[in-house]
C-alpha cells in the first residue's frame, strides 16, 4: 500500500490561499441496478469510520481518520469518503472498499461541515474564514468562498449551480454561484443557522437554527428556492440538529440532541407531526430510499416509513476498533444523487458539467 500523501494548504480569512498537491487519477464504474441497497457511511465522533451494508447491517470496512470528525461527504459513485477532522483542520480521504487513508489536506484553520456537489466535481468545506472549494480529482483547493459570519451547514442544489451556506453569526443563508465561487445573495432566517437540507426536487431548502438562551426554542425554516423567500417556520425546541428529507419531499426529519428526540415534520404545513424519543445527533436518508437512518451511539437505528424501528446495526456495545476507542456514531452519509452499492458502484451515472470553481 502506498504511503498516504500529506498535502498542505492555507485557508485565510481574506480568501487568499496556497495549496500543493500531486494529481491522482481515479477509475470509476457505474451501474443502473435500481434495486441495489445502498451502503451507509457512518462516522464516529473520534474519526472512526464504518462502511455498512444496509441490506443486513454487516460492517464491511472500518477505518480510522485519526482526529475528531465534524463533517463528512461521499463521492457520487461511493468510491471516496471525505471526512472532515475539524479540530485539526484536516480533510481525510478514505477508500471505503479497503479502509485505507488515501490522502490528507491540512488547511491550518478549524473546519466544520462538508458537502459534495451532485456532479462530483467539487467538494465544499465550511471553515471559520469562509468555505473551501476542493477539486476531488487533484485534491487541491481551487478557491475560497467569502461567505457570512461563521459558516456551518452546507447544501447544493440538484442542478449543481447554487451552494447554500448557513451563516450562523449573521442569521442568514448565503447563496453562492458555484461557477464563480461568489456569494450572490442572502436570505434572512434568524437565530444561529446550523444545518441545511434540500428537497430532492430542489424546490425547498430546510434550515435548522438555534437561539441564545436555554429556554428559547430553536426553529426549522423552509426557503422556497424559486423565490429565495422564507415560506414557513416552526418552533422545534432547544438546539438545532441535522435534517433529512424523504424522497417524495413530504416529510422532514430533524434531530434535537439536547432534547434527545427526533421530530417528524409535515413539509406541506410545516407542523410537527410526531416526536420520536430517540437520542441522535444525525439523521440521513439515501436517495430513493424510504428508510430513515439515525446515528445512535454504538449503533445505527433504521426506521421504516411509519417511523417504526426496523433494525439497528453496527458495532456491539463494548467492541473495540483497532485503536482503544469505542465507536460513537455522529454522522451518516450517502452519495449525492446516487446509491453506492456493496459492489462499490452507484445506480445513477448522470454527470453535469455545470460550474468551474
PDB file of N, CA, C and O in Angstrom, residues 29 73 164 206:
ATOM      1  N   UNK A  29     -16.558   3.165 -12.013  1.00  0.00           N
ATOM      2  CA  UNK A  29     -17.539   2.429 -12.809  1.00  0.00           C
ATOM      3  C   UNK A  29     -18.911   2.636 -12.221  1.00  0.00           C
ATOM      4  O   UNK A  29     -19.060   2.908 -11.039  1.00  0.00           O
ATOM      5  N   UNK A  73     -18.572  13.747   3.604  1.00  0.00           N
ATOM      6  CA  UNK A  73     -19.201  13.768   2.287  1.00  0.00           C
ATOM      7  C   UNK A  73     -18.725  12.555   1.513  1.00  0.00           C
ATOM      8  O   UNK A  73     -17.636  12.016   1.782  1.00  0.00           O
ATOM      9  N   UNK A 164     -25.619  26.476  -0.970  1.00  0.00           N
ATOM     10  CA  UNK A 164     -26.258  27.191   0.131  1.00  0.00           C
ATOM     11  C   UNK A 164     -25.382  27.053   1.374  1.00  0.00           C
ATOM     12  O   UNK A 164     -24.902  25.955   1.693  1.00  0.00           O
ATOM     13  N   UNK A 206     -34.353  23.481   3.715  1.00  0.00           N
ATOM     14  CA  UNK A 206     -34.697  23.489   5.131  1.00  0.00           C
ATOM     15  C   UNK A 206     -33.481  23.907   5.955  1.00  0.00           C
ATOM     16  O   UNK A 206     -32.348  23.487   5.688  1.00  0.00           O
TER      17      UNK A 206
END
